[in-house]
CSV table of C-alpha atoms in Angstrom, one decimal:
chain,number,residue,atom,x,y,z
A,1,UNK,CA,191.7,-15.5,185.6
A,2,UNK,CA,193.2,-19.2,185.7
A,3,UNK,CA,190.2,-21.2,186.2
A,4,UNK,CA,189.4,-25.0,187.7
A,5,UNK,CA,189.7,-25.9,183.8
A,6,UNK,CA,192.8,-25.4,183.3
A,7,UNK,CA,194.1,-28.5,185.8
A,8,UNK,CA,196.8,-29.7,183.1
A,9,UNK,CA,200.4,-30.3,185.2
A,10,UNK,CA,197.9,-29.6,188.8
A,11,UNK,CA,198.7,-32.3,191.4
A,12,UNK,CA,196.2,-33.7,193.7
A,13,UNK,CA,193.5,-35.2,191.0
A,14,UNK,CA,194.3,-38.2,191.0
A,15,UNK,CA,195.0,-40.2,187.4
A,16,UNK,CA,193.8,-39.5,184.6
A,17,UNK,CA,190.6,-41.3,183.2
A,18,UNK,CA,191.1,-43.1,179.8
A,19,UNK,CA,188.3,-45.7,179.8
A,20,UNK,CA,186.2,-44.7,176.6
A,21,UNK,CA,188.7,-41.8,175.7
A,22,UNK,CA,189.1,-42.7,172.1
A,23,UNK,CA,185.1,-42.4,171.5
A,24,UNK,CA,183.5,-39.3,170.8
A,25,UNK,CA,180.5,-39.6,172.8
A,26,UNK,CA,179.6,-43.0,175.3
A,27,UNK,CA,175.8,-41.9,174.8
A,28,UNK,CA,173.1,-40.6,171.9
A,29,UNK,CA,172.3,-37.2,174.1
A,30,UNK,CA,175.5,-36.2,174.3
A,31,UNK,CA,175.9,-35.0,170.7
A,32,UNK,CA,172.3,-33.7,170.4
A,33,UNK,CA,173.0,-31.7,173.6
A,34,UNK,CA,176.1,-30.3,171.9
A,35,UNK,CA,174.7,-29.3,168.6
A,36,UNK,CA,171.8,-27.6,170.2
A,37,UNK,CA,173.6,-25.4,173.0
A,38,UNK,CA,175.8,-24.3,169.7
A,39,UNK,CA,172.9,-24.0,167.9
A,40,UNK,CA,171.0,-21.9,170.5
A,41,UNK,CA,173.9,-19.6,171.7
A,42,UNK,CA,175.1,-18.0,168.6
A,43,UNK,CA,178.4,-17.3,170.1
A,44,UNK,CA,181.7,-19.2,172.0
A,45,UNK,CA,180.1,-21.6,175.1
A,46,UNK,CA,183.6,-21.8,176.2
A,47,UNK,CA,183.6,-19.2,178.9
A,48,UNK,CA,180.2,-20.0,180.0
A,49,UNK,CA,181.8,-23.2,180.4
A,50,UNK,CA,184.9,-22.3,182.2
A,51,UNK,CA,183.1,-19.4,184.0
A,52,UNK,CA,180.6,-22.7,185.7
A,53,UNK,CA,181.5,-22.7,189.6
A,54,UNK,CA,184.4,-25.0,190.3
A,55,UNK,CA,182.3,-28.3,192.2
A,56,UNK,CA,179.7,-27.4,189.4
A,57,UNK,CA,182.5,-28.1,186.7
A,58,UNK,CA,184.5,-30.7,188.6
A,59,UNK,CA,181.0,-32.7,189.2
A,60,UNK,CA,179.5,-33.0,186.0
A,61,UNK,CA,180.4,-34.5,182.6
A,62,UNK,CA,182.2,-33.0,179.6
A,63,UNK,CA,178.8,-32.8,177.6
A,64,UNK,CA,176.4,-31.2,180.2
A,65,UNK,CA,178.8,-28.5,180.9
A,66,UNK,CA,177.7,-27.8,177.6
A,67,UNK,CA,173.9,-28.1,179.0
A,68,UNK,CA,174.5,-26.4,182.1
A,69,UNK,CA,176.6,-23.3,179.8
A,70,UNK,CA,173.7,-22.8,177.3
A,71,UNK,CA,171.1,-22.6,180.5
A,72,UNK,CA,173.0,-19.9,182.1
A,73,UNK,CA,173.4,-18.0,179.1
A,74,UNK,CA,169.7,-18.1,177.9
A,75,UNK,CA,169.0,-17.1,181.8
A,76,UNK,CA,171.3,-14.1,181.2
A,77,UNK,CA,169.4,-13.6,177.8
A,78,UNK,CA,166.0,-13.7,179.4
A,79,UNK,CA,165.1,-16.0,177.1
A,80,UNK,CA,164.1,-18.6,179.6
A,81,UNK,CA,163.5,-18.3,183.5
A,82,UNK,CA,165.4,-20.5,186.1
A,83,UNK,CA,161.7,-21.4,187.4
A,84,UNK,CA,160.7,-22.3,183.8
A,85,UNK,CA,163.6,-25.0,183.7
A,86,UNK,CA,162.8,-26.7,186.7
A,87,UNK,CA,159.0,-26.9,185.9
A,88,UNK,CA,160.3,-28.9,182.8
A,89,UNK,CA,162.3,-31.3,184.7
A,90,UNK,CA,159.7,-31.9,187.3
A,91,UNK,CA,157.1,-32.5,184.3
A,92,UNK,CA,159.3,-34.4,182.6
A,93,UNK,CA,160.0,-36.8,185.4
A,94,UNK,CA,156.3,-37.2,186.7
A,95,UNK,CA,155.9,-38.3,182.7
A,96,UNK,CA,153.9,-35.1,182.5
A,97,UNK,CA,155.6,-33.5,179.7
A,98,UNK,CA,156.9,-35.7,176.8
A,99,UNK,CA,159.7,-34.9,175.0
A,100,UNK,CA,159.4,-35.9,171.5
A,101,UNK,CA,162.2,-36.8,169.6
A,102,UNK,CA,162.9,-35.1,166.3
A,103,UNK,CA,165.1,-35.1,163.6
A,104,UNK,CA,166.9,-31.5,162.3
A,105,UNK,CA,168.2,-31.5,158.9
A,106,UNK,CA,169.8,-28.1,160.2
A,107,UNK,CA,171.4,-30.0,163.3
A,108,UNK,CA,172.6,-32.7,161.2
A,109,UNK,CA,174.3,-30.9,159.1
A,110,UNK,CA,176.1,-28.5,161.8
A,111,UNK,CA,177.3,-31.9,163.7
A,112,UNK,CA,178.4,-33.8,160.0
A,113,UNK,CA,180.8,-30.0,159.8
A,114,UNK,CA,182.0,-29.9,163.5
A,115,UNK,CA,182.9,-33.5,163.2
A,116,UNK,CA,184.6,-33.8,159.7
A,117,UNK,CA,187.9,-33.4,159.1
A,118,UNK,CA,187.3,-31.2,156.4
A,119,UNK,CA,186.5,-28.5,158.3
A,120,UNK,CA,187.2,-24.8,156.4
A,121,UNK,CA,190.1,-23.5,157.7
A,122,UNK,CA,191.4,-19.7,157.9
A,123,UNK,CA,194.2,-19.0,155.6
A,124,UNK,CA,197.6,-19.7,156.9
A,125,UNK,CA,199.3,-16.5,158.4
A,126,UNK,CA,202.8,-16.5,157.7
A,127,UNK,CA,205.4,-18.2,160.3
A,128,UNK,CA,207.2,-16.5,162.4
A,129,UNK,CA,209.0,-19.6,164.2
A,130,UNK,CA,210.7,-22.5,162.1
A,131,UNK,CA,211.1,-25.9,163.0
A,132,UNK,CA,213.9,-26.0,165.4
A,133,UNK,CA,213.9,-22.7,166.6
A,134,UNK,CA,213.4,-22.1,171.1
A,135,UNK,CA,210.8,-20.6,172.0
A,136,UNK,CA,209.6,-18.9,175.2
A,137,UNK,CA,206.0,-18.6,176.3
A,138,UNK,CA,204.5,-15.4,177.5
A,139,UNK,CA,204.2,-15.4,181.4
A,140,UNK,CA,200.8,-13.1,180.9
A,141,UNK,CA,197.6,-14.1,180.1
A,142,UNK,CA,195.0,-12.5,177.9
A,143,UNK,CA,192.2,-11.5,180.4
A,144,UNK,CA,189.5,-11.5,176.8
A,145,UNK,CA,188.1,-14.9,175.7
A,146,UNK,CA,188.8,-18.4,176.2
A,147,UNK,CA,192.8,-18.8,176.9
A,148,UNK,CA,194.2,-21.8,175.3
A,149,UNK,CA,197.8,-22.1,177.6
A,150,UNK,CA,198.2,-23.8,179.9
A,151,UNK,CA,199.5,-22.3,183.3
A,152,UNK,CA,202.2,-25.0,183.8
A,153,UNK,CA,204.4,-23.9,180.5
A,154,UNK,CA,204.0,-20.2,181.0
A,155,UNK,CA,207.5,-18.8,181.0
A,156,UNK,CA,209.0,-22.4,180.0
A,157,UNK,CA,211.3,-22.4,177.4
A,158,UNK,CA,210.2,-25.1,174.5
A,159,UNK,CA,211.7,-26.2,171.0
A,160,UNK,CA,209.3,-26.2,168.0
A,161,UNK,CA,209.1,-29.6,166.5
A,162,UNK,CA,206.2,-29.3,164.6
A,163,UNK,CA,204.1,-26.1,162.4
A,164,UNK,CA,200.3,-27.5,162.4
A,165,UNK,CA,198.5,-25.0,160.7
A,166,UNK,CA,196.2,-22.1,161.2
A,167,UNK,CA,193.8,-21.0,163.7
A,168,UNK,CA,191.8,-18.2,164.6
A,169,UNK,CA,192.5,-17.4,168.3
A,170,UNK,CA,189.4,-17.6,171.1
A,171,UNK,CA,191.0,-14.9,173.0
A,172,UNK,CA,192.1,-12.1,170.2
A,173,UNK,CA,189.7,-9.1,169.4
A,174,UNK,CA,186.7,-10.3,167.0
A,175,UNK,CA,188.2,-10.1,163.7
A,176,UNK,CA,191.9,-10.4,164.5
A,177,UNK,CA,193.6,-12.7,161.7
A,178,UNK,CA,194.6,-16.4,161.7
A,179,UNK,CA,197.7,-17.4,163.7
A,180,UNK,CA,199.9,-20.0,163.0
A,181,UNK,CA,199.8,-23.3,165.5
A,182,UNK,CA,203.1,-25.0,166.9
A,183,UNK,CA,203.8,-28.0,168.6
A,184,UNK,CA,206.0,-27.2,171.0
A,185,UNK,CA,208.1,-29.8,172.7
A,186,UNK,CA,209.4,-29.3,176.6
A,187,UNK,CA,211.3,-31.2,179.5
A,188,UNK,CA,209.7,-32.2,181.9
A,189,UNK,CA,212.7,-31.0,184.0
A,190,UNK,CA,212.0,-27.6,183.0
A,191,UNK,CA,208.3,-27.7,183.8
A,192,UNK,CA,208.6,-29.4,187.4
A,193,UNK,CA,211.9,-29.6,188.3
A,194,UNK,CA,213.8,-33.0,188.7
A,195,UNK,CA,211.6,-36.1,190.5
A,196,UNK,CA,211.8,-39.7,191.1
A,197,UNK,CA,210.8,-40.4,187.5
A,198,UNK,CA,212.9,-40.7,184.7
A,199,UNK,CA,212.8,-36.9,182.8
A,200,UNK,CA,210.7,-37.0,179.4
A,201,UNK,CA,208.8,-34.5,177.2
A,202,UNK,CA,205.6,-33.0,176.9
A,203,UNK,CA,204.2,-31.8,173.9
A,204,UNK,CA,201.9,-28.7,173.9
A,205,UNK,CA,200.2,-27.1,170.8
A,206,UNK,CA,200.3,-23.5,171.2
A,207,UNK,CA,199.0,-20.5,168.7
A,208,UNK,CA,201.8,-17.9,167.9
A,209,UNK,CA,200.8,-14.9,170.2
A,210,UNK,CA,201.7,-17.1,172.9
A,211,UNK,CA,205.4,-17.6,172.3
A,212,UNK,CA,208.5,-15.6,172.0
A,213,UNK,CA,212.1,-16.0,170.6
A,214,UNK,CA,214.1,-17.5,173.2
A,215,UNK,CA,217.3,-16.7,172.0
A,216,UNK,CA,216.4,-13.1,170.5
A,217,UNK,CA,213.3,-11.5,171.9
């Protein structure tokens, strides 16, 4: 299902936040919190994120989503118990429990490989669209995984400016092979209709399974 994360092209949010955008993190927890919930979980956080109840996700910020995901999954786990956690915060806070702070060659290293730019990519799968070509997205929605498209272009009809590269998709089968990533460029017009403003375009990467021929499928 469509979920409160998937707010893209929504009305009713207000603007959109950009103070601090173009840094990574605004604080030094944020980044360990990260590398240990993917360090702990083993698997994709991203539905546990998205699955978080709607004020839950709207509430809190982008890196304890990743907190509050990894909680609920080691809960589900049995790993730790709810009553367990809030012991820990209550020690913590009453300087009971000190937490001490330790460096992880291990952690480290998995942060220096999420945040390089040399990241190990799949091999490219062959293209099926060209530059130029219009494409049509897919009006269904893969009910498996994390979805990456957004509700507002579903059944829009886009032209590809722009081949990126590979990717392996969050909501295919386990194994399924790389697809090939588009930028895919549409009207505003044809997303919302005409307005007040002057029409202009929106760019939206999109992975391959996503998209159709306009012209011949």
């Amino acid at each position: 299902m469509d979920g409160v994360h998937d707010l893209g092209g929504v009305a009713g949010f207000g603007p959109v936040r950009t103070a601090g955008s173009d840094e990574v993190a605004s604080e030094d927890w944020e980044l360990r919190a990260h590398a240990l919930a993917l360090q702990a979980a083993g698997e994709s956080l991203r539905p546990w994120i998205e699955g978080l109840p709607p004020e839950t996700y709207l509430a809190a910020p982008y890196f304890a989503r990743w907190l509050l995901a990894i909680e609920e999954l080691l809960f589900r786990r049995g790993a730790i118990h709810p009553d367990e956690l809030v012991r820990y915060r209550d020690e913590i806070a009453r300087g009971v429990r000190v937490v001490p702070r330790a460096e992880s060659a291990e952690l480290t290293a998995l942060m220096s490989e999420l945040m390089s730019a040399e990241q190990r990519l799949p091999r490219l799968a062959e293209a099926r669209f060209a530059v130029g070509d219009r494409v049509c997205v897919r009006r269904g929605r893969s009910s498996e995984g994390v979805n990456r498209c957004p509700r507002y272009v579903r059944g829009a009809v886009g032209l590809v400016e722009r081949i990126c590269g590979p990717e392996l998709p969050l909501d295919r089968p386990k194994g399924a092979s790389a697809e090939t990533v588009y930028t895919v460029a549409f009207r505003s017009t044809e997303l919302w209709g005409t307005g007040e403003e002057p029409a202009f375009t929106v760019h939206v990467d999109l992975t391959e399974h996503y998209l159709t021929g306009a012209d011949h499928d």
